[in-house]
Amino acid sequence: MTSCAGMPPPLPMRYADLHTHTYHSDGTRSPKEVIDVARAAGLGIVAISDHDNLAAYFEIRDYAVSQDILLIPATELSCGWRGADIHLLAYAFDPLDEHLERRLGHFRETRQSRGQAMIAKLRAAGYPVRSERVEELAGGGSMGRPHLARALVEAGHAASVQDAFTRLLRPGTPGYVEKERFDIEEAVAIVRSAGGVTSVAHPTLYPNHEKLLPEILEMGVDAIEVLHPQVSEGARKHYAELARSRGRFTTGGSDDHGTVKEKETLGTIRVPEEWIPAILERME
Ligand code: AMP
Ligand code: FE
Ligand code: FE
Ligand code: ZN
């Protein structure tokens, strides 16, 4: 009989949620709650991908270590491409990279002025909300339409966040103002120079996505987010095959925003760690 003495037992496979939001952008959960709920759901790897900011990472990294959760530096960047708003998830970059932080700071500022412009348009259209309240809901983080939606609901102008988006906050409705966006090439280059990788978020949510996705990969994006609550199983297989055929990898995440969206999804998506060596090796 051969002996296995001296061989450590294999570690159990860990699972990741690589797409979550907190109240530092447009979610409702605290960073601690994200860690706690993820851990209770059996996840071992978490990325908090707040729009345009890393506040949650710095706030909760020590706690994550204490809870045996591998916390990946992450953010979600809005990019403009052929008229579409393409979201790129960035992972495992140096969170202290100055160039990245300067660009994120710029986009946080433009979110602030765009938020004020939307408040003014809403007021002119007969849907006044208090700008102090919107600021408060944004909590000093990245202001976005979900904060305006919540303020509209509180002021009695909309029945729900969804209703506020449909009637007042979508392009073509009275409250909408365009947002300044990254170029995809610039986003890819900045993240890469900070040592990280990028993944196209929720690939099926863009108009004409079947044509767009191959073009986006051509621009140097490293992965596709194929596991997401709004990506069907058929689309998951299709985009996993596209990623594989182009030498790219696949990621996944719950895109949980707490109670802002219709469903709380934290804990429902489990990405096997073997999908993401490109992220894990950057964390060593
Ligand atoms: P913004 O970046 O300010 O343009 O806001 C975009 C964010 O609004 C997305 O990241 C989603 O979290 C959220 N969002 C977009 N469309 C909807 C919708 N129809 N209902 C609820 N939330 C939405
Ligand atoms: Fe969001
Ligand atoms: Fe997104
Ligand atoms: Zn997101």
PDB file of N, CA, C and O and ligand atoms in Angstrom, residues 19 21 51 76 87 201-202 255, ligand 3:
ATOM      1  N   HIS A  19     -19.074  40.176  -8.635  1.00  0.00           N
ATOM      2  CA  HIS A  19     -19.812  41.383  -9.053  1.00  0.00           C
ATOM      3  C   HIS A  19     -20.847  41.724  -7.980  1.00  0.00           C
ATOM      4  O   HIS A  19     -21.934  41.147  -7.947  1.00  0.00           O
ATOM      5  N   HIS A  21     -22.330  45.193  -5.291  1.00  0.00           N
ATOM      6  CA  HIS A  21     -22.336  46.645  -5.061  1.00  0.00           C
ATOM      7  C   HIS A  21     -22.705  46.943  -3.614  1.00  0.00           C
ATOM      8  O   HIS A  21     -23.421  46.170  -2.979  1.00  0.00           O
ATOM      9  N   HIS A  51     -19.379  51.083  -8.781  1.00  0.00           N
ATOM     10  CA  HIS A  51     -19.103  51.931  -9.939  1.00  0.00           C
ATOM     11  C   HIS A  51     -18.093  53.021  -9.559  1.00  0.00           C
ATOM     12  O   HIS A  51     -18.321  53.783  -8.614  1.00  0.00           O
ATOM     13  N   GLU A  76     -16.441  48.735 -11.385  1.00  0.00           N
ATOM     14  CA  GLU A  76     -17.194  48.607 -12.645  1.00  0.00           C
ATOM     15  C   GLU A  76     -17.147  49.948 -13.361  1.00  0.00           C
ATOM     16  O   GLU A  76     -17.510  50.975 -12.789  1.00  0.00           O
ATOM     17  N   HIS A  87     -20.400  48.056 -19.776  1.00  0.00           N
ATOM     18  CA  HIS A  87     -19.798  48.020 -18.438  1.00  0.00           C
ATOM     19  C   HIS A  87     -18.633  47.034 -18.407  1.00  0.00           C
ATOM     20  O   HIS A  87     -18.806  45.859 -18.719  1.00  0.00           O
ATOM     21  N   ALA A 201     -19.137  43.038 -18.393  1.00  0.00           N
ATOM     22  CA  ALA A 201     -20.238  42.706 -17.485  1.00  0.00           C
ATOM     23  C   ALA A 201     -21.505  42.349 -18.276  1.00  0.00           C
ATOM     24  O   ALA A 201     -21.700  42.821 -19.397  1.00  0.00           O
ATOM     25  N   HIS A 202     -22.356  41.520 -17.666  1.00  0.00           N
ATOM     26  CA  HIS A 202     -23.695  41.175 -18.182  1.00  0.00           C
ATOM     27  C   HIS A 202     -23.820  41.337 -19.704  1.00  0.00           C
ATOM     28  O   HIS A 202     -24.492  42.249 -20.192  1.00  0.00           O
ATOM     29  N   ASP A 255     -24.180  40.633  -9.306  1.00  0.00           N
ATOM     30  CA  ASP A 255     -24.584  42.026  -9.562  1.00  0.00           C
ATOM     31  C   ASP A 255     -25.587  42.482  -8.509  1.00  0.00           C
ATOM     32  O   ASP A 255     -26.518  43.239  -8.814  1.00  0.00           O
TER      33      ASP A 255
HETATM   34 FE    FE B   3     -23.465  47.006 -14.792  1.00  0.00          FE
END
